[in-house]
PDB file of C-alpha atoms in Angstrom:
ATOM      1  CA  MET L   1     182.395  35.649  -8.777  1.00 72.00           C
ATOM      2  CA  GLU L   2     179.374  35.789  -6.294  1.00 77.00           C
ATOM      3  CA  LYS L   3     176.003  34.757  -8.071  1.00 78.00           C
ATOM      4  CA  ILE L   4     173.765  38.196  -7.491  1.00 77.00           C
ATOM      5  CA  GLU L   5     169.622  36.687  -6.505  1.00 80.00           C
ATOM      6  CA  LYS L   6     167.496  38.492  -8.557  1.00 81.00           C
ATOM      7  CA  ARG L   7     164.685  40.932  -6.893  1.00 88.00           C
ATOM      8  CA  TRP L   8     162.641  41.356  -9.609  1.00 92.00           C
ATOM      9  CA  MET L   9     161.038  38.478 -11.540  1.00 92.00           C
ATOM     10  CA  THR L  10     159.442  37.536 -14.833  1.00 92.00           C
ATOM     11  CA  THR L  11     155.948  35.954 -15.545  1.00 91.00           C
ATOM     12  CA  LYS L  12     157.782  32.996 -16.455  1.00 93.00           C
ATOM     13  CA  GLU L  13     160.512  32.819 -13.631  1.00 93.00           C
ATOM     14  CA  GLU L  14     157.624  33.797 -11.555  1.00 91.00           C
ATOM     15  CA  ALA L  15     155.816  30.481 -12.811  1.00 92.00           C
ATOM     16  CA  TYR L  16     159.171  28.315 -12.062  1.00 93.00           C
ATOM     17  CA  TYR L  17     159.549  29.572  -8.849  1.00 91.00           C
ATOM     18  CA  THR L  18     155.772  28.878  -7.475  1.00 89.00           C
ATOM     19  CA  GLY L  19     155.176  25.944  -9.866  1.00 89.00           C
ATOM     20  CA  TYR L  20     152.169  27.711 -11.649  1.00 88.00           C
ATOM     21  CA  SER L  21     152.169  28.058 -14.902  1.00 92.00           C
ATOM     22  CA  PRO L  22     152.629  31.119 -16.984  1.00 92.00           C
ATOM     23  CA  LYS L  23     149.215  30.830 -18.164  1.00 92.00           C
ATOM     24  CA  TYR L  24     147.296  30.185 -14.635  1.00 90.00           C
ATOM     25  CA  LEU L  25     149.353  33.430 -13.374  1.00 88.00           C
ATOM     26  CA  ALA L  26     147.824  35.607 -15.929  1.00 89.00           C
ATOM     27  CA  LYS L  27     144.641  34.453 -15.564  1.00 90.00           C
ATOM     28  CA  LEU L  28     144.573  35.459 -11.902  1.00 88.00           C
ATOM     29  CA  ARG L  29     146.277  38.813 -12.705  1.00 88.00           C
ATOM     30  CA  GLU L  30     143.332  39.549 -15.417  1.00 89.00           C
ATOM     31  CA  THR L  31     140.586  38.438 -12.882  1.00 88.00           C
ATOM     32  CA  GLY L  32     142.112  39.487  -9.417  1.00 84.00           C
ATOM     33  CA  ASN L  33     141.467  36.050  -7.739  1.00 82.00           C
ATOM     34  CA  ILE L  34     140.481  32.425  -8.892  1.00 82.00           C
ATOM     35  CA  GLY L  35     138.569  30.765  -6.112  1.00 81.00           C
ATOM     36  CA  LYS L  36     139.896  31.302  -2.910  1.00 79.00           C
ATOM     37  CA  ARG L  37     143.537  31.934  -4.685  1.00 81.00           C
ATOM     38  CA  VAL L  38     143.972  35.767  -5.126  1.00 85.00           C
ATOM     39  CA  ALA L  39     146.891  36.603  -7.428  1.00 88.00           C
ATOM     40  CA  PRO L  40     150.371  37.814  -6.221  1.00 89.00           C
ATOM     41  CA  PRO L  41     151.820  41.647  -5.706  1.00 90.00           C
ATOM     42  CA  TYR L  42     153.182  42.472  -9.351  1.00 92.00           C
ATOM     43  CA  GLY L  43     153.995  45.582 -11.401  1.00 92.00           C
ATOM     44  CA  LYS L  44     154.011  46.688 -14.488  1.00 91.00           C
ATOM     45  CA  SER L  45     156.818  49.277 -16.234  1.00 90.00           C
ATOM     46  CA  SER L  46     156.149  52.075 -18.509  1.00 92.00           C
ATOM     47  CA  SER L  47     156.313  49.893 -21.550  1.00 93.00           C
ATOM     48  CA  GLY L  48     153.896  47.028 -19.594  1.00 91.00           C
ATOM     49  CA  ALA L  49     156.565  44.145 -18.972  1.00 92.00           C
ATOM     50  CA  VAL L  50     154.586  42.471 -15.726  1.00 92.00           C
ATOM     51  CA  ARG L  51     157.418  41.672 -13.040  1.00 94.00           C
ATOM     52  CA  TYR L  52     156.960  39.715  -9.462  1.00 94.00           C
ATOM     53  CA  GLU L  53     159.154  41.049  -6.660  1.00 94.00           C
ATOM     54  CA  LYS L  54     160.334  38.182  -4.834  1.00 93.00           C
ATOM     55  CA  LYS L  55     160.086  39.316  -1.457  1.00 94.00           C
ATOM     56  CA  ASP L  56     156.188  39.795  -1.882  1.00 93.00           C
ATOM     57  CA  LEU L  57     155.830  35.909  -3.687  1.00 91.00           C
ATOM     58  CA  ASP L  58     157.163  34.728  -0.612  1.00 90.00           C
ATOM     59  CA  GLU L  59     154.994  36.236   1.570  1.00 90.00           C
ATOM     60  CA  TRP L  60     152.134  35.307  -0.873  1.00 89.00           C
ATOM     61  CA  MET L  61     153.204  31.694  -0.644  1.00 87.00           C
ATOM     62  CA  GLU L  62     153.485  32.062   3.372  1.00 86.00           C
ATOM     63  CA  LYS L  63     149.818  33.493   2.905  1.00 84.00           C
ATOM     64  CA  ASN L  64     148.141  31.435   0.754  1.00 77.00           C
ATOM     65  CA  PHE L  65     149.977  27.415   1.710  1.00 75.00           C
ATOM     66  CA  GLN L  66     148.833  25.490   4.139  1.00 70.00           C
ATOM     67  CA  LYS L  67     152.216  23.343   5.430  1.00 68.00           C
ATOM     68  CA  ILE L  68     151.250  19.773   5.626  1.00 69.00           C
ATOM     69  CA  GLY L  69     154.161  17.153   6.348  1.00 67.00           C
ATOM     70  CA  GLY L  70     157.881  17.289   5.697  1.00 63.00           C
ATOM     71  CA  PHE L  71     158.285  18.174   9.552  1.00 58.00           C
ATOM     72  CA  GLU L  72     161.259  16.549  11.442  1.00 62.00           C
ATOM     73  CA  LYS L  73     160.128  13.868  13.953  1.00 57.00           C
ATOM     74  CA  GLU L  74     161.310  14.410  17.528  1.00 58.00           C
ATOM     75  CA  GLU L  75     163.668  11.117  18.287  1.00 58.00           C
ATOM     76  CA  VAL L  76     162.074   9.591  21.531  1.00 56.00           C
ATOM     77  CA  SER L  77     164.261   7.075  23.530  1.00 57.00           C
ATOM     78  CA  ILE L  78     162.164   4.619  25.150  1.00 56.00           C
TER      79      ILE L  78
END
């Protein structure tokens, strides 16, 4: 059976995906930002359940994080 990737995530899933705690993410939602960190886009259902769309989280992470290291070095022959 083919695994289906979820489009929408709960706060707990989003916390696992981004590495932030659910408590921190709730504070970001409530305040809109913490320091220079702006809250990721999210939606609410009619019942009040908070959901994050994966593509929005990917874009948010790209905008808010600077890549440092981890790049493959070009092999040089002498």
